[in-house]
């Protein structure tokens, strides 16, 4: 079993829909990251969370440490949101080592 | 304009040849990382370097080598000993190798072995 599991693997939405991507992990963590990978391959960091909730524009990330679960929400989705969304966790092993989920491929249709 | 550059974007190699992937950063970061991405799998750590002239193996270092002679450069060599080298390779850097530091990623190099 992977230490970081994401669901769904693939997601197709209509423009304007509310989107939720889930991440579950099996280890104790010091932080969780949500990353966005564009079709060209480049990756950008969206959020780093250790508790609670963060919001940036139409993106909201939440984490429940007790349940070892995080969600990424996109409100009023747009075709430009189409990308791969990756969850990564930083554990108690020290340093900056991240363990990555396999990613969720999101396609938003107009 | 600060960032991480990787070159080339696409690389083709004949089986049995070594190939070196470039990674340069002008963010003045101490720590640098190399990851491999395969379809349907999460990124996996190949090597990382916390400081110039020092580096450590990651989870899948076999068949790879690195050097860190300059702070801004962390080239990765894929050797002929790597049995399945076709993949997408991503370089990243962070200010230090500490848990609170964000990693910044380069655009990646797609390596195909013919």
Short mmCIF file of C-alpha atoms in Angstrom, two decimals:
data_model
loop_
_atom_site.label_atom_id
_atom_site.label_comp_id
_atom_site.label_asym_id
_atom_site.label_seq_id
_atom_site.Cartn_x
_atom_site.Cartn_y
_atom_site.Cartn_z
CA UNK A 1 0.00 0.00 0.00
CA UNK A 2 1.33 3.42 -0.95
CA UNK A 3 1.95 5.82 1.90
CA UNK A 4 0.00 8.53 0.05
CA UNK A 5 -3.20 7.70 -1.82
CA UNK A 6 -5.14 10.15 -3.96
CA UNK A 7 -8.68 9.90 -5.30
CA UNK A 8 -10.00 10.05 -7.86
CA UNK A 9 -7.22 9.18 -10.32
CA UNK A 10 -9.06 10.95 -13.13
CA UNK A 11 -11.73 13.61 -12.93
CA UNK A 12 -13.68 15.35 -15.69
CA UNK A 13 -15.82 18.33 -14.77
CA UNK A 14 -17.92 20.90 -16.53
CA UNK A 15 -16.87 24.53 -16.30
CA UNK A 16 -18.28 26.12 -13.16
CA UNK A 17 -18.52 22.93 -11.13
CA UNK A 18 -17.18 22.58 -7.58
CA UNK A 19 -14.33 20.06 -7.53
CA UNK A 20 -12.89 18.01 -4.67
CA UNK A 21 -9.70 15.97 -4.78
CA UNK A 22 -8.82 13.77 -1.82
CA UNK A 23 -5.55 12.67 -0.26
CA UNK A 24 -5.10 10.05 2.46
CA UNK A 25 -1.81 9.14 4.07
CA UNK A 26 -0.72 6.39 6.40
CA UNK A 27 2.23 7.96 8.24
CA UNK A 28 2.51 10.72 10.79
CA UNK A 29 3.39 13.92 9.02
CA UNK A 30 4.84 17.33 9.77
CA UNK A 31 3.30 18.97 6.69
CA UNK A 32 1.26 18.21 3.57
CA UNK A 33 1.68 19.88 0.20
CA UNK A 34 -0.65 20.31 -2.72
CA UNK A 35 1.12 20.78 -6.04
CA UNK A 36 -0.11 21.50 -9.57
CA UNK A 37 1.58 19.99 -12.63
CA UNK A 38 0.80 21.63 -15.95
CA UNK A 39 0.56 19.68 -19.22
CA UNK A 40 4.12 20.76 -20.09
CA UNK A 41 5.40 19.08 -16.93
CA UNK A 42 6.35 22.01 -14.70
CA UNK A 43 5.22 21.79 -11.08
CA UNK A 44 4.16 24.65 -8.84
CA UNK A 45 3.42 24.55 -5.14
CA UNK A 46 -0.16 25.52 -4.25
CA UNK A 47 -0.35 25.00 -0.49
CA UNK A 48 1.64 23.75 2.47
CA UNK A 49 -0.56 22.69 5.40
CA UNK A 50 0.07 21.34 8.84
CA UNK A 51 -3.40 21.98 10.25
CA UNK A 52 -6.77 23.54 9.47
CA UNK A 53 -7.54 25.22 6.18
CA UNK A 54 -5.93 27.55 3.66
CA UNK A 55 -7.51 29.52 0.82
CA UNK A 56 -6.00 31.15 -2.24
CA UNK A 57 -8.38 32.57 -4.81
CA UNK A 58 -10.69 29.75 -5.93
CA UNK A 59 -8.58 27.07 -4.27
CA UNK A 60 -9.19 25.79 -0.75
CA UNK A 61 -7.13 23.12 1.02
CA UNK A 62 -8.12 21.42 4.26
CA UNK A 63 -6.42 18.86 6.44
CA UNK A 64 -7.63 16.60 9.25
CA UNK A 65 -4.57 15.35 11.11
CA UNK A 66 -6.51 12.85 13.25
CA UNK A 67 -8.08 11.22 10.19
CA UNK A 68 -4.88 11.52 8.11
CA UNK A 69 -6.80 13.12 5.27
CA UNK A 70 -6.65 16.27 3.18
CA UNK A 71 -8.87 17.71 0.47
CA UNK A 72 -8.26 20.22 -2.27
CA UNK A 73 -11.34 22.09 -3.47
CA UNK A 74 -11.69 24.21 -6.58
CA UNK A 75 -14.69 26.52 -6.73
CA UNK A 76 -16.16 27.77 -10.03
CA UNK A 77 -13.83 25.54 -12.04
CA UNK A 78 -12.43 26.76 -15.34
CA UNK A 79 -10.72 24.98 -18.26
CA UNK A 80 -7.42 26.59 -17.24
CA UNK A 81 -7.61 24.55 -14.01
CA UNK A 82 -7.00 21.42 -16.11
CA UNK A 83 -3.80 19.90 -14.75
CA UNK A 84 -2.48 17.11 -12.56
CA UNK A 85 -2.89 17.80 -8.84
CA UNK A 86 -0.38 16.10 -6.59
CA UNK A 87 -0.45 15.57 -2.84
CA UNK A 88 2.87 15.16 -1.04
CA UNK A 89 3.66 14.67 2.64
CA UNK A 90 6.65 15.52 4.73
CA UNK A 91 7.06 13.00 7.53
CA UNK A 92 8.84 12.84 10.84
CA UNK A 93 11.99 11.48 9.18
CA UNK A 94 13.68 14.86 9.20
CA UNK A 95 14.96 17.06 6.41
CA UNK A 96 12.88 18.08 3.45
CA UNK A 97 12.12 14.65 1.99
CA UNK A 98 8.65 14.43 0.45
CA UNK A 99 6.57 11.34 -0.33
CA UNK A 100 4.26 11.91 -3.28
CA UNK A 101 0.87 10.62 -4.32
CA UNK A 102 0.37 9.48 -7.91
CA UNK A 103 -1.67 12.56 -8.77
CA UNK A 104 -5.20 13.31 -9.91
CA UNK A 105 -5.68 14.22 -13.57
CA UNK A 106 -8.31 16.95 -13.80
CA UNK A 107 -9.95 18.02 -17.03
CA UNK A 108 -12.43 20.88 -16.99
CA UNK A 109 -14.58 21.16 -20.11
CA UNK A 110 -16.10 24.41 -21.35
CA UNK B 1 14.05 36.52 -12.88
CA UNK B 2 14.88 33.74 -10.40
CA UNK B 3 14.13 30.11 -11.05
CA UNK B 4 15.28 26.64 -11.98
CA UNK B 5 16.23 25.64 -15.49
CA UNK B 6 16.60 22.14 -16.84
CA UNK B 7 17.99 21.22 -20.20
CA UNK B 8 17.27 19.75 -22.56
CA UNK B 9 13.48 19.47 -22.45
CA UNK B 10 13.54 16.25 -24.50
CA UNK B 11 16.44 13.82 -24.66
CA UNK B 12 16.87 10.65 -26.64
CA UNK B 13 19.53 8.12 -25.84
CA UNK B 14 20.64 4.85 -27.29
CA UNK B 15 20.67 1.88 -24.98
CA UNK B 16 24.04 1.48 -23.26
CA UNK B 17 24.98 5.18 -23.35
CA UNK B 18 25.41 7.46 -20.38
CA UNK B 19 23.59 10.79 -20.49
CA UNK B 20 23.76 13.88 -18.28
CA UNK B 21 20.76 16.04 -17.42
CA UNK B 22 21.40 19.65 -16.48
CA UNK B 23 19.82 21.53 -13.55
CA UNK B 24 20.71 25.12 -12.72
CA UNK B 25 19.15 27.45 -10.14
CA UNK B 26 19.71 31.14 -9.45
CA UNK B 27 17.65 31.22 -6.26
CA UNK B 28 20.73 30.95 -4.02
CA UNK B 29 19.29 27.76 -2.54
CA UNK B 30 21.50 25.39 -0.58
CA UNK B 31 19.45 22.23 -1.16
CA UNK B 32 18.77 20.57 -4.51
CA UNK B 33 16.88 17.39 -5.45
CA UNK B 34 16.39 15.04 -8.38
CA UNK B 35 13.11 13.17 -8.85
CA UNK B 36 11.90 10.65 -11.36
CA UNK B 37 8.25 10.53 -12.49
CA UNK B 38 6.68 7.51 -14.19
CA UNK B 39 3.08 7.27 -15.46
CA UNK B 40 0.63 6.44 -12.68
CA UNK B 41 3.27 6.78 -9.96
CA UNK B 42 4.27 9.50 -7.57
CA UNK B 43 7.58 11.30 -7.89
CA UNK B 44 10.46 9.32 -6.42
CA UNK B 45 13.64 10.80 -4.99
CA UNK B 46 16.86 9.84 -6.78
CA UNK B 47 19.50 11.99 -5.09
CA UNK B 48 19.60 15.14 -3.01
CA UNK B 49 22.22 17.61 -1.91
CA UNK B 50 22.05 19.73 1.22
CA UNK B 51 25.13 21.79 0.47
CA UNK B 52 27.93 22.19 -2.08
CA UNK B 53 30.27 19.19 -2.37
CA UNK B 54 27.85 16.94 -0.51
CA UNK B 55 25.01 14.69 -1.68
CA UNK B 56 23.02 11.67 -0.47
CA UNK B 57 21.21 8.81 -2.15
CA UNK B 58 17.45 8.92 -2.30
CA UNK B 59 15.08 5.99 -2.67
CA UNK B 60 16.06 4.94 -6.20
CA UNK B 61 19.72 5.94 -6.66
CA UNK B 62 20.92 2.78 -8.42
CA UNK B 63 22.10 3.52 -11.96
CA UNK B 64 22.39 7.26 -11.36
CA UNK B 65 25.18 9.59 -10.27
CA UNK B 66 25.35 13.28 -9.36
CA UNK B 67 27.84 16.00 -8.52
CA UNK B 68 27.53 19.30 -6.66
CA UNK B 69 30.65 21.29 -7.42
CA UNK B 70 28.81 24.63 -7.53
CA UNK B 71 25.90 25.87 -5.45
CA UNK B 72 23.79 26.67 -8.51
CA UNK B 73 24.33 23.41 -10.41
CA UNK B 74 23.32 19.78 -9.71
CA UNK B 75 23.72 17.64 -12.84
CA UNK B 76 22.33 14.09 -12.95
CA UNK B 77 24.00 11.35 -14.98
CA UNK B 78 21.88 8.41 -16.05
CA UNK B 79 24.31 5.56 -16.54
CA UNK B 80 24.00 2.42 -18.63
CA UNK B 81 23.47 0.54 -15.37
CA UNK B 82 19.99 2.07 -15.03
CA UNK B 83 17.76 -0.70 -16.37
CA UNK B 84 14.68 1.35 -17.17
CA UNK B 85 15.76 4.97 -17.70
CA UNK B 86 12.85 6.19 -19.85
CA UNK B 87 11.00 8.65 -17.59
CA UNK B 88 10.35 12.30 -16.81
CA UNK B 89 13.05 13.82 -14.59
CA UNK B 90 12.41 16.79 -12.34
CA UNK B 91 14.93 18.88 -10.47
CA UNK B 92 13.95 20.94 -7.41
CA UNK B 93 15.59 23.22 -4.91
CA UNK B 94 14.83 24.66 -1.50
CA UNK B 95 16.52 27.27 0.62
CA UNK B 96 17.75 24.62 3.00
CA UNK B 97 16.95 20.95 3.57
CA UNK B 98 14.60 21.74 6.39
CA UNK B 99 11.00 20.71 6.88
CA UNK B 100 9.59 24.23 6.65
CA UNK B 101 11.19 25.03 3.30
CA UNK B 102 9.16 24.98 0.09
CA UNK B 103 10.63 23.06 -2.82
CA UNK B 104 10.66 24.83 -6.19
CA UNK B 105 10.60 22.66 -9.29
CA UNK B 106 12.17 22.99 -12.70
CA UNK B 107 10.28 22.33 -15.96
CA UNK B 108 11.62 18.78 -16.28
CA UNK B 109 13.47 16.70 -18.88
CA UNK B 110 11.78 13.83 -20.68
CA UNK B 111 14.33 11.08 -21.36
CA UNK B 112 13.57 8.36 -23.89
CA UNK B 113 15.85 5.40 -24.44
CA UNK B 114 15.67 4.07 -27.98
#
